[in-house]
mmCIF file of C-alpha atoms in Angstrom:
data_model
loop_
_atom_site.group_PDB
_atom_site.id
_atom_site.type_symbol
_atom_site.label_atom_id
_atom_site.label_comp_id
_atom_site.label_asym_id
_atom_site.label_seq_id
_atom_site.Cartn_x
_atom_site.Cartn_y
_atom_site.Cartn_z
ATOM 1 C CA UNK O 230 -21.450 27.615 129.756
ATOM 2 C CA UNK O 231 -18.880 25.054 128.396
ATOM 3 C CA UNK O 232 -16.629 22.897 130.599
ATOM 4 C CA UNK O 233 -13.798 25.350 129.307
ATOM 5 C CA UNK O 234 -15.253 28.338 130.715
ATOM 6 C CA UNK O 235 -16.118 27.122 133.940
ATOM 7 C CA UNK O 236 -12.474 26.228 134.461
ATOM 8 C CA UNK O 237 -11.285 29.650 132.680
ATOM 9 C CA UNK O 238 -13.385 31.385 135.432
ATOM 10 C CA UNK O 239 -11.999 29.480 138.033
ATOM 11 C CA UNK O 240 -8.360 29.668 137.481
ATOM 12 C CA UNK O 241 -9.012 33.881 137.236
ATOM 13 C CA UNK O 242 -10.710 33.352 140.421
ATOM 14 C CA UNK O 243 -7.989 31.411 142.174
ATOM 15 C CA UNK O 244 -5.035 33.967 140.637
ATOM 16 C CA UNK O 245 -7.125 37.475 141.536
ATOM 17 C CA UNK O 246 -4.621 39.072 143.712
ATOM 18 C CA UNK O 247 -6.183 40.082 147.188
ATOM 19 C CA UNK O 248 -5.690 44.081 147.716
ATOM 20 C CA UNK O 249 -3.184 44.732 150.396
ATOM 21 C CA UNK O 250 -4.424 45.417 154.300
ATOM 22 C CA UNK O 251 -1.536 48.149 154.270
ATOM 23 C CA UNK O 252 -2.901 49.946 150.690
ATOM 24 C CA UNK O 253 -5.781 51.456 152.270
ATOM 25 C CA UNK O 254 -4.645 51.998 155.570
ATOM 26 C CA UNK O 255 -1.972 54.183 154.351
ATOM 27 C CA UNK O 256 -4.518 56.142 152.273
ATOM 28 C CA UNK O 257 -6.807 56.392 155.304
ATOM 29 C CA UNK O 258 -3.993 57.830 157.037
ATOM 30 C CA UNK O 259 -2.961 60.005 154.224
ATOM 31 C CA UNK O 260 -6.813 61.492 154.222
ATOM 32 C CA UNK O 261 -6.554 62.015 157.477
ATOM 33 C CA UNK O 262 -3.235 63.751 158.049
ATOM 34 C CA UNK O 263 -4.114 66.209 155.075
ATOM 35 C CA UNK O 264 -7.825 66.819 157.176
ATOM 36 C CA UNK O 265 -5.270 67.665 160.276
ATOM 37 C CA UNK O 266 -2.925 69.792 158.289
ATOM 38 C CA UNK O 267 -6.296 71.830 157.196
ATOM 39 C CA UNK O 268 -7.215 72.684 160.490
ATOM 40 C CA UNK O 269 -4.050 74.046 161.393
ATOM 41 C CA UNK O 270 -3.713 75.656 158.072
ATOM 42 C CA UNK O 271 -7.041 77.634 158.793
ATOM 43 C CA UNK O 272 -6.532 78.256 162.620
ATOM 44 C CA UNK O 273 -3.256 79.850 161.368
ATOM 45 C CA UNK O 274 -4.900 82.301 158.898
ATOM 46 C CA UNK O 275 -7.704 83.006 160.431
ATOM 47 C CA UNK O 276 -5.818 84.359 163.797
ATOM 48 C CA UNK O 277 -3.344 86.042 161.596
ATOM 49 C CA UNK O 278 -0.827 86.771 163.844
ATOM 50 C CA UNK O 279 2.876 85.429 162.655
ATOM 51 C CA UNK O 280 5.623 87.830 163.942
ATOM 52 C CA UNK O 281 6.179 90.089 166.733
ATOM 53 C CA UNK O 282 9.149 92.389 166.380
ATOM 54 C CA UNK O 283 9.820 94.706 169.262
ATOM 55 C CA UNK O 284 5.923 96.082 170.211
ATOM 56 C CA UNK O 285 4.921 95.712 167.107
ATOM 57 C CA UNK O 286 2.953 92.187 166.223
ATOM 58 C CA UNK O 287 2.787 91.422 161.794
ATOM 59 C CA UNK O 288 -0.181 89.709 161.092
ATOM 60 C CA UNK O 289 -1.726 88.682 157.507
ATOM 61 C CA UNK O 290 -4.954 91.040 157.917
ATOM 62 C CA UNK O 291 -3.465 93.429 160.333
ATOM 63 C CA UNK O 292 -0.575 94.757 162.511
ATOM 64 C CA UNK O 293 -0.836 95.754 166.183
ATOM 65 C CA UNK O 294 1.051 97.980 168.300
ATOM 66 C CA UNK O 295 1.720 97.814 171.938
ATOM 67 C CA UNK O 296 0.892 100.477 174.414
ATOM 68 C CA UNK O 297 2.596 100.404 177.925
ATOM 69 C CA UNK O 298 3.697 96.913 177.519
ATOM 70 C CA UNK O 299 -0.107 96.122 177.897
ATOM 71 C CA UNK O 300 -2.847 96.382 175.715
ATOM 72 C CA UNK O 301 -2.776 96.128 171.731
ATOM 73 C CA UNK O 302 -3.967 98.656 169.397
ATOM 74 C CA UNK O 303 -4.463 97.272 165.878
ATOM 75 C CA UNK O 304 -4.866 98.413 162.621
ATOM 76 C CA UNK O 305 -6.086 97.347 159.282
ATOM 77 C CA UNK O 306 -4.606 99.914 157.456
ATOM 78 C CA UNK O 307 -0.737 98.581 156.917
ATOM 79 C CA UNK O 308 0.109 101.370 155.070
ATOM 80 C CA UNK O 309 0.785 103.068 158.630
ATOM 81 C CA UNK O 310 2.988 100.140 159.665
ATOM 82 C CA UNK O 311 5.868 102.440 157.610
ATOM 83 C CA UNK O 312 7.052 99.287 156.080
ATOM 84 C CA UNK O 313 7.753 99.398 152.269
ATOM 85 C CA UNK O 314 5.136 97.246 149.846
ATOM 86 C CA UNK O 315 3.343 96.023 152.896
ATOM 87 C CA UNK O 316 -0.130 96.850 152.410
ATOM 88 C CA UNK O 317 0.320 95.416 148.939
ATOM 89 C CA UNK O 318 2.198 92.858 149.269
ATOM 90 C CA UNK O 319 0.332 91.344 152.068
ATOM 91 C CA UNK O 320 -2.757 91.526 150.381
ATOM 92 C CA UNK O 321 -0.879 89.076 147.928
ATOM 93 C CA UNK O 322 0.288 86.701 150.757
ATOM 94 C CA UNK O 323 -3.212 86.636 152.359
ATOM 95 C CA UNK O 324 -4.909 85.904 149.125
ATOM 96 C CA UNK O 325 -2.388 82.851 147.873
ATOM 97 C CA UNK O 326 -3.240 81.439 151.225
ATOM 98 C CA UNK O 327 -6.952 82.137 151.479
ATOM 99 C CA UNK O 328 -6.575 80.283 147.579
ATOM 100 C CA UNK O 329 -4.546 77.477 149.106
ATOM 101 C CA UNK O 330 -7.516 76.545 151.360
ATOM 102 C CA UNK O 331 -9.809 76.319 148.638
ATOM 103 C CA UNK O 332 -8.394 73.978 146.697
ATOM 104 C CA UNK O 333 -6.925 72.315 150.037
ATOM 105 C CA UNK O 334 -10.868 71.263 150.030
ATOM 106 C CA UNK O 335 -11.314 69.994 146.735
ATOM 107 C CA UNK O 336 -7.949 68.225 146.788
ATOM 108 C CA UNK O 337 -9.441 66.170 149.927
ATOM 109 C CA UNK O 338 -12.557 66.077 148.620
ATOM 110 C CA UNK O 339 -11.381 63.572 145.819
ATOM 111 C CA UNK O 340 -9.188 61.788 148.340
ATOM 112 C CA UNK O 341 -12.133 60.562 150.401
ATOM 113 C CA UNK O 342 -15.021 60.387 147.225
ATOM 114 C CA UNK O 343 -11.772 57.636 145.875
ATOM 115 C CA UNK O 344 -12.635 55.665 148.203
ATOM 116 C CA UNK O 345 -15.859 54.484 147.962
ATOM 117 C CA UNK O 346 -16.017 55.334 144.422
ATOM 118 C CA UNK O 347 -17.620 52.221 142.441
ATOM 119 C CA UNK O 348 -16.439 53.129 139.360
ATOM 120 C CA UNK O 349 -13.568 51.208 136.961
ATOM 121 C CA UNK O 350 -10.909 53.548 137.744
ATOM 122 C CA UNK O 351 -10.658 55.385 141.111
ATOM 123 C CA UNK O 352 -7.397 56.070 140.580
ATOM 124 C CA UNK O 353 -7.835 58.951 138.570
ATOM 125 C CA UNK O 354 -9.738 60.546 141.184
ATOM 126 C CA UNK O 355 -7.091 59.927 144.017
ATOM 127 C CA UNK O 356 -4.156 61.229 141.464
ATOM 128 C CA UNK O 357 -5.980 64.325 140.630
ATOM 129 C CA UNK O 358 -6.520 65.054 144.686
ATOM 130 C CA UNK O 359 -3.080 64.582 145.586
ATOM 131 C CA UNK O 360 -1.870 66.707 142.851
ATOM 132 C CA UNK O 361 -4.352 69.630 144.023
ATOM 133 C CA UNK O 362 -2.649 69.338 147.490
ATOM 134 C CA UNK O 363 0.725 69.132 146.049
ATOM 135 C CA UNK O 364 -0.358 72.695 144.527
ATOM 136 C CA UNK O 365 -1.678 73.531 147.878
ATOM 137 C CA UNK O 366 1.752 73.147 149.466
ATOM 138 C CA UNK O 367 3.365 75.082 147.074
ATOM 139 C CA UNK O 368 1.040 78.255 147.487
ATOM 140 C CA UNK O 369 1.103 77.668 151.060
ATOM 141 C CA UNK O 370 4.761 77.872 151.211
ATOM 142 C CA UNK O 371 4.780 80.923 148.407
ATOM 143 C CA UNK O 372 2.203 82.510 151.064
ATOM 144 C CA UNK O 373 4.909 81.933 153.547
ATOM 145 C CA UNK O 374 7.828 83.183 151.648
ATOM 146 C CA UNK O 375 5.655 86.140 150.441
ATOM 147 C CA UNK O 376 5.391 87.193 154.244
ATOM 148 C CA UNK O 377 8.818 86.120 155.021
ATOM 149 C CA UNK O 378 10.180 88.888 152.055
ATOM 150 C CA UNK O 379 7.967 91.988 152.602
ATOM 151 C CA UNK O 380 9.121 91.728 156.956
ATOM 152 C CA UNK O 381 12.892 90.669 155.760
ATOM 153 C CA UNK O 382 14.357 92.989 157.944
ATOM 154 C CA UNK O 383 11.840 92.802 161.003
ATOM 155 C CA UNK O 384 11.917 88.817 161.026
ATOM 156 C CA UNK O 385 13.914 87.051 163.944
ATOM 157 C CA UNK O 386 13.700 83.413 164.533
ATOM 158 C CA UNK O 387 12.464 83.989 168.038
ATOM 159 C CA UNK O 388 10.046 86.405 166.847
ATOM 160 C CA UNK O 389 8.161 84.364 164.823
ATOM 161 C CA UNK O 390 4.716 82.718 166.502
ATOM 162 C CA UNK O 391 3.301 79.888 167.186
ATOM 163 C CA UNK O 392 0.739 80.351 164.278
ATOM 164 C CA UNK O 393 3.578 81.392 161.739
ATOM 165 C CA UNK O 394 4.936 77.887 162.869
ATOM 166 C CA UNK O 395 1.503 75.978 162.722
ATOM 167 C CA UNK O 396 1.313 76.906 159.096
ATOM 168 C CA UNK O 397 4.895 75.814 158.094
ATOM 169 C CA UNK O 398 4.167 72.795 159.627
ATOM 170 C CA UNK O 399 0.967 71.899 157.869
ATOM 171 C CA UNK O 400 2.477 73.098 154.134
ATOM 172 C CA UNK O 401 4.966 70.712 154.697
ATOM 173 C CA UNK O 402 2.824 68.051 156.133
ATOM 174 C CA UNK O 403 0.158 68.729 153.208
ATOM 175 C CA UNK O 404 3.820 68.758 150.937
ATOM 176 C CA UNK O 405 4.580 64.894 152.444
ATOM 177 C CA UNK O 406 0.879 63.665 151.875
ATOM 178 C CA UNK O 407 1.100 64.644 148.569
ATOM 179 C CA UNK O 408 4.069 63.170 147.262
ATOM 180 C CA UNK O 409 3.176 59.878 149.426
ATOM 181 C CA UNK O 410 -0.681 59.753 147.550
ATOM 182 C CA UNK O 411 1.262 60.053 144.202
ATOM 183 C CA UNK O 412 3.655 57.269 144.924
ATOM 184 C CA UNK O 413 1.220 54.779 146.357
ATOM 185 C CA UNK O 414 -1.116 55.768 143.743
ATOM 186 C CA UNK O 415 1.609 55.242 141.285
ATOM 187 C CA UNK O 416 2.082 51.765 142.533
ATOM 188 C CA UNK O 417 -1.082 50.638 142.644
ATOM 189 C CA UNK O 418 -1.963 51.529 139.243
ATOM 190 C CA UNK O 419 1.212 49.588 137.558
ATOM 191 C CA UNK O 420 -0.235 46.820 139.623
ATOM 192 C CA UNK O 421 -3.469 47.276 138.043
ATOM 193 C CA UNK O 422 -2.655 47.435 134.917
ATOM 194 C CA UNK O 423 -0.141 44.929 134.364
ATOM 195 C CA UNK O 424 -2.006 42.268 135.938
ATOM 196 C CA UNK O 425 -5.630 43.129 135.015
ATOM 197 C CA UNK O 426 -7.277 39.706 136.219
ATOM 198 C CA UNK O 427 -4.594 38.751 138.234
ATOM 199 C CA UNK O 428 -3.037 37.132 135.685
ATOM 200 C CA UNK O 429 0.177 38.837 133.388
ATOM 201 C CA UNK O 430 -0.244 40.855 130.667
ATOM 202 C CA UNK O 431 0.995 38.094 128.003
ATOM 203 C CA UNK O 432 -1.469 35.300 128.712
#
């Protein structure tokens, strides 16, 4: 190797720009406040349970009915809840959110195999699993809305649970992870590519 080159590869060495202590701290936290808004996503489904109007309780598989103030009697069959479209339309609401949690899984997936991918361009996999929970968020919230329309006239503010309340908060949690994995992703790619070898684009 020629005197030239020697120097060459030193000067790239000297001008590399060192990656950021706050970069991937702020996607570690990202990862992990999308893992926490999928737990309360699926502990929110799973019990069902999102409005109680009078002694009746609205749920996503089920409603119940109260008996004496005391004991619940539920049914799967919503058709008997007397409540126009809501054995259909539920079944819609229950499957955009069941849907939501499956991609909710992919979408994190890529977020964590990004990082300790050894490949040229990891960004592509962090992009793609921040846009698959930006999708999540929006069929979590259309889930929401879905349930929100077919009970319009049995929903109160104070009758809506703790699990209806869980979920809005992890949709818009997932929502904010999202948009904050595009944007840092964003920047870090610009980065990338207009300064390659740490060095500008022109030399």
């Amino acid at each position: 190797m020629t005197a030239l080159g020697v120097q060459a590869q030193k000067l790239l060495a000297q001008r590399r720009p060192r990656r950021s202590f706050f970069e991937p701290s702020i996607r570690a936290l990202i990862i992990f406040c999308a893992s926490l808004a999928m737990v309360l996503t699926s502990l929110s489904i799973c019990d069902g349970h999102w409005l109680l109007a009078d002694d009746r309780l609205f749920g996503l598989w089920h409603f119940c009915t109260t008996s004496n103030q005391a004991e619940l009697h539920c049914l799967r069959d919503l058709r008997q809840a007397h409540v126009p479209r809501l054995a259909s339309g539920m079944a819609v609401a229950h499957s955009v959110a069941t849907l939501a949690m499956v991609v909710a899984i992919f979408g994190l997936e890529l977020l964590m195999v990004s990082q300790v991918s050894e490949d040229a361009h990891p960004w592509h996999k962090w992009a793609m699993g921040s846009a698959l929970l930006l999708l999540v968020s929006i069929l979590s919230f259309g889930g929401l809305l879905s349930f929100l329309t077919l009970l319009r006239n049995e929903v109160t503010l104070m009758g809506l649970s703790l699990m209806f309340w869980s979920k809005f908060t992890a949709s818009f949690l997932i929502f904010l992870n999202a948009i904050s994995g595009l944007h840092i992703n964003s920047i870090s790619r610009t980065d990338s590519v207009t300064y390659p070898w740490g060095l500008p684009a022109k030399f």
